CSV table of N, CA and C in Angstrom, one decimal:
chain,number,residue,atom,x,y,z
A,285,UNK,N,108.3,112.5,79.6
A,285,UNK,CA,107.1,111.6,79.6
A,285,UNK,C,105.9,112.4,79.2
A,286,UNK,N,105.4,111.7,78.3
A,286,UNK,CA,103.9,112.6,77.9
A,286,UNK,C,102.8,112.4,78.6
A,287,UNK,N,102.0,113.7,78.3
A,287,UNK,CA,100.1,113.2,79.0
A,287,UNK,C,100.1,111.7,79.1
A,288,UNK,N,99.7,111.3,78.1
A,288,UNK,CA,99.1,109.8,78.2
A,288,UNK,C,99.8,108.8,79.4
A,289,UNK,N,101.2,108.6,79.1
A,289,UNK,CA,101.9,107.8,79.7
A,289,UNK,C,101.7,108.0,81.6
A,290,UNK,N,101.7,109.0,81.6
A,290,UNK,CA,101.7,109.9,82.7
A,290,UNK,C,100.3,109.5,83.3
A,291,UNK,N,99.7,109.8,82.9
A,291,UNK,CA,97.9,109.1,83.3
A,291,UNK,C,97.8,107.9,83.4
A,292,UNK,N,98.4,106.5,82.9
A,292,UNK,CA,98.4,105.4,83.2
A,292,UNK,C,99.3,105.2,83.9
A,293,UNK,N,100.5,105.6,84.4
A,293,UNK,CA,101.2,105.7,85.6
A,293,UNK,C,100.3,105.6,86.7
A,294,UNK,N,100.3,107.1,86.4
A,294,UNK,CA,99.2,107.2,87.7
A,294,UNK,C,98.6,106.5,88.4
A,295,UNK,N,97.2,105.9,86.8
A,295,UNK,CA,96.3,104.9,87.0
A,295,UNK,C,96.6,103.5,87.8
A,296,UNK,N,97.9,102.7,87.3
A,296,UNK,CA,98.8,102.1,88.1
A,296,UNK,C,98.6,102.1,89.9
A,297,UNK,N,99.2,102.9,89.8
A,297,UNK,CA,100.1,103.2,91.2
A,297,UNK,C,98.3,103.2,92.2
A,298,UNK,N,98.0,104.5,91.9
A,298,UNK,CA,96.8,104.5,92.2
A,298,UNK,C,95.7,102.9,92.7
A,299,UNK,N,95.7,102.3,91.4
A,299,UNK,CA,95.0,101.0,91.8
A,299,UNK,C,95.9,100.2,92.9
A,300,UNK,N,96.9,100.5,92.8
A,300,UNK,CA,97.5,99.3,94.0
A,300,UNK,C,97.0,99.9,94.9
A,301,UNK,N,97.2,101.2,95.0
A,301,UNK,CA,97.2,102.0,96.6
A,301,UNK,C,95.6,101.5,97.3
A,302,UNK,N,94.4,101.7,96.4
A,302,UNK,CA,93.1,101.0,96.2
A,302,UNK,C,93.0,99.9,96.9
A,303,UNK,N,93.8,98.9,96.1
A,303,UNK,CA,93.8,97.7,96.7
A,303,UNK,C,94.5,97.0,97.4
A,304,UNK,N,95.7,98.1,97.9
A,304,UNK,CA,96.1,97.7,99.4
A,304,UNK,C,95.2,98.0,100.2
A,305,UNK,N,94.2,99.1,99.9
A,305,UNK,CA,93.5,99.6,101.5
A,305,UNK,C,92.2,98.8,101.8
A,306,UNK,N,91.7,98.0,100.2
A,306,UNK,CA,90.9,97.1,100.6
A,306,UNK,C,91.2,95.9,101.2
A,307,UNK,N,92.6,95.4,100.6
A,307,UNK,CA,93.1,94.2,101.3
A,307,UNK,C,93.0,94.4,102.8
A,308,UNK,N,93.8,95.6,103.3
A,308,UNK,CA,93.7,95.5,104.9
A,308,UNK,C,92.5,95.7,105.7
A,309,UNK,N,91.6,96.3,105.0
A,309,UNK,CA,89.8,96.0,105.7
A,309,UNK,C,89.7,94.8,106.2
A,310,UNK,N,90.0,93.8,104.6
A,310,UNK,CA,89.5,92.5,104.6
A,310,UNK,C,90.4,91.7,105.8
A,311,UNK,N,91.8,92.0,105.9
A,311,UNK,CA,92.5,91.0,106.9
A,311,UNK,C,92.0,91.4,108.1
A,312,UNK,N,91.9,93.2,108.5
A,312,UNK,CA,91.3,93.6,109.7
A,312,UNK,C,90.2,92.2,110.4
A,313,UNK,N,89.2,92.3,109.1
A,313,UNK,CA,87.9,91.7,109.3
A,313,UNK,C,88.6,90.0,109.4
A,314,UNK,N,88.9,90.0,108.9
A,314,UNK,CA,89.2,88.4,108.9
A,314,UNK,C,89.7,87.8,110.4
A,315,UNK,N,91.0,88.7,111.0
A,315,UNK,CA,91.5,88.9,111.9
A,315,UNK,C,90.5,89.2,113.8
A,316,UNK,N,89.1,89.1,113.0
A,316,UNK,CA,88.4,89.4,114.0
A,316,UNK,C,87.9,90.8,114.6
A,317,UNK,N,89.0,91.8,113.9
A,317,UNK,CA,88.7,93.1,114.7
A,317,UNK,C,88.1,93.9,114.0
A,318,UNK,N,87.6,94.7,114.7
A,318,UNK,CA,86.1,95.6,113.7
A,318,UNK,C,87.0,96.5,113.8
A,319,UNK,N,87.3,97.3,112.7
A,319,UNK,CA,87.8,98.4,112.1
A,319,UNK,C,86.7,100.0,112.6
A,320,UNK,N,87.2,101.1,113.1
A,320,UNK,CA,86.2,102.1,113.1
A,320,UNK,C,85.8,102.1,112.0
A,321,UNK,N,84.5,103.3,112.2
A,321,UNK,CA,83.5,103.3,110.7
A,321,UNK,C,84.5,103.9,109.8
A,322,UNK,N,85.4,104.4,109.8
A,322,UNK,CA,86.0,105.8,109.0
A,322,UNK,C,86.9,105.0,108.1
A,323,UNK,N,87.0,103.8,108.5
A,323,UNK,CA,88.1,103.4,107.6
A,323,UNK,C,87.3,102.6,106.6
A,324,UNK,N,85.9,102.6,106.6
A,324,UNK,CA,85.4,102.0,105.4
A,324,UNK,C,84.8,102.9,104.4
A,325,UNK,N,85.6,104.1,104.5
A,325,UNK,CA,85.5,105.7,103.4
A,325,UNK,C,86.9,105.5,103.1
A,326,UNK,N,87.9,104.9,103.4
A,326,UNK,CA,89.5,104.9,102.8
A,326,UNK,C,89.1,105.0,101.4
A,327,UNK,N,88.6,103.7,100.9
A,327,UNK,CA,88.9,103.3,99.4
A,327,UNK,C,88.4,104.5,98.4
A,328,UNK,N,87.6,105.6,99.1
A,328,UNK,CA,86.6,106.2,98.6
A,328,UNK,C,87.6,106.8,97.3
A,329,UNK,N,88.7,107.8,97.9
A,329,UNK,CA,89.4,108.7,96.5
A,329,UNK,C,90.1,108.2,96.4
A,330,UNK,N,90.3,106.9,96.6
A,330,UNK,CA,91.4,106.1,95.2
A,330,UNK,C,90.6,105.9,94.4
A,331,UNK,N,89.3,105.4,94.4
A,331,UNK,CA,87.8,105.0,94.0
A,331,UNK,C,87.9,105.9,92.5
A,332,UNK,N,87.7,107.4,93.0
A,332,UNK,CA,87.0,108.4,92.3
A,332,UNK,C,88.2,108.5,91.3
A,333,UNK,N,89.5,108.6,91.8
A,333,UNK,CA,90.6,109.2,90.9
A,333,UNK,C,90.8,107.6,89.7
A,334,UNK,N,90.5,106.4,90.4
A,334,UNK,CA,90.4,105.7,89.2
A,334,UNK,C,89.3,105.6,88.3
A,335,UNK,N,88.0,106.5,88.4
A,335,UNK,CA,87.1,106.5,87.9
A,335,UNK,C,87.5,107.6,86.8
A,336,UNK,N,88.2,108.4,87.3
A,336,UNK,CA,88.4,109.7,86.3
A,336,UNK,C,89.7,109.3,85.4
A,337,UNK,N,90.4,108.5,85.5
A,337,UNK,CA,91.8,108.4,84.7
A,337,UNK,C,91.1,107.3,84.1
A,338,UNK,N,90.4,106.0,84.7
A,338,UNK,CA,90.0,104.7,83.9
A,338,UNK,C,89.4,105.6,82.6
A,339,UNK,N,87.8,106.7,82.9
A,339,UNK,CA,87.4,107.2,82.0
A,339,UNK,C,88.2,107.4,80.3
A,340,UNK,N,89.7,108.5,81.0
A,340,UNK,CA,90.2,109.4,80.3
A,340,UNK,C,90.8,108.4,79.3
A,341,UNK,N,91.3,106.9,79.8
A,341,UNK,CA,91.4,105.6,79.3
A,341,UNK,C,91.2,105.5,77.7
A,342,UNK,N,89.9,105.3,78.4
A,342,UNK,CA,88.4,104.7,78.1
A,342,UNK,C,88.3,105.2,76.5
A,343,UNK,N,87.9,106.5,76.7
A,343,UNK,CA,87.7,107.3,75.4
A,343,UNK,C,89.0,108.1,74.8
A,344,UNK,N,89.7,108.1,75.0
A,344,UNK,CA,91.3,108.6,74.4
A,344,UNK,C,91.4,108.2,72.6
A,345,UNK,N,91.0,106.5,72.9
A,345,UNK,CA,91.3,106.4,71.3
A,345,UNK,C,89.9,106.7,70.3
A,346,UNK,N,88.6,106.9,71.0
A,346,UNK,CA,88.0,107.1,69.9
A,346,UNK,C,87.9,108.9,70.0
A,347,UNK,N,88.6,109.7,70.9
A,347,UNK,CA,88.6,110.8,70.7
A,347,UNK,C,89.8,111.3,69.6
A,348,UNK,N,90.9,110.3,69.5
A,348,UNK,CA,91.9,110.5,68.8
A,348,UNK,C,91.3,110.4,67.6
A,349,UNK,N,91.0,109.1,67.3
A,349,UNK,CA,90.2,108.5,65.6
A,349,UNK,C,89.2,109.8,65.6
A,350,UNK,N,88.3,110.4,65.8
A,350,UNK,CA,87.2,111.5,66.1
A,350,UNK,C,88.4,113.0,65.5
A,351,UNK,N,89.1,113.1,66.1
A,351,UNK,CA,90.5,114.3,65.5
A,351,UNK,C,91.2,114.1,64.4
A,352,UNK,N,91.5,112.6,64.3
A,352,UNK,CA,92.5,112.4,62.8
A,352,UNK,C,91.4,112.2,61.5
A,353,UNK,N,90.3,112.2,62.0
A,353,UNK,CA,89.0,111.9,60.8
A,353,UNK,C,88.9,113.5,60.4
A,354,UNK,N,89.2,114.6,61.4
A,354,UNK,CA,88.3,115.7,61.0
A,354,UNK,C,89.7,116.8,60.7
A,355,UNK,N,90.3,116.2,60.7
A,355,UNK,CA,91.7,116.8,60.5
A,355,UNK,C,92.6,116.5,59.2
């Protein structure tokens, strides 16, 4: 499996994990019971790590087109 493929895996898996841990805030809350403070820092580094793979995303193809221009 190569880089790329391997990073949207990731990116994948990652987002679910994200938005299972928001879903269960929301049922917590729904459910009536106040969650401790700490668990509304969960989403935080699923957050960051899809911030940094969405990025790598993001700019992949015009970094590619940017290499095959100067190459």
């Amino acid at each position: 499996m190569n880089w790329s493929l391997w990073i949207r895996q990731f990116h994948r898996w990652v987002s679910i994990l994200f938005s299972a841990i928001v879903l269960a805030i929301f049922v917590m809350l729904g459910a009536g019971q106040e969650p401790a403070q700490w668990v509304y820092y969960l989403p935080l580094p699923p957050l960051f790590l899809l911030i940094f793979s969405g990025l790598y995303m993001f700019f992949r193809p015009y970094l590619r087109k940017r290499g095959s221009a100067a190459g």
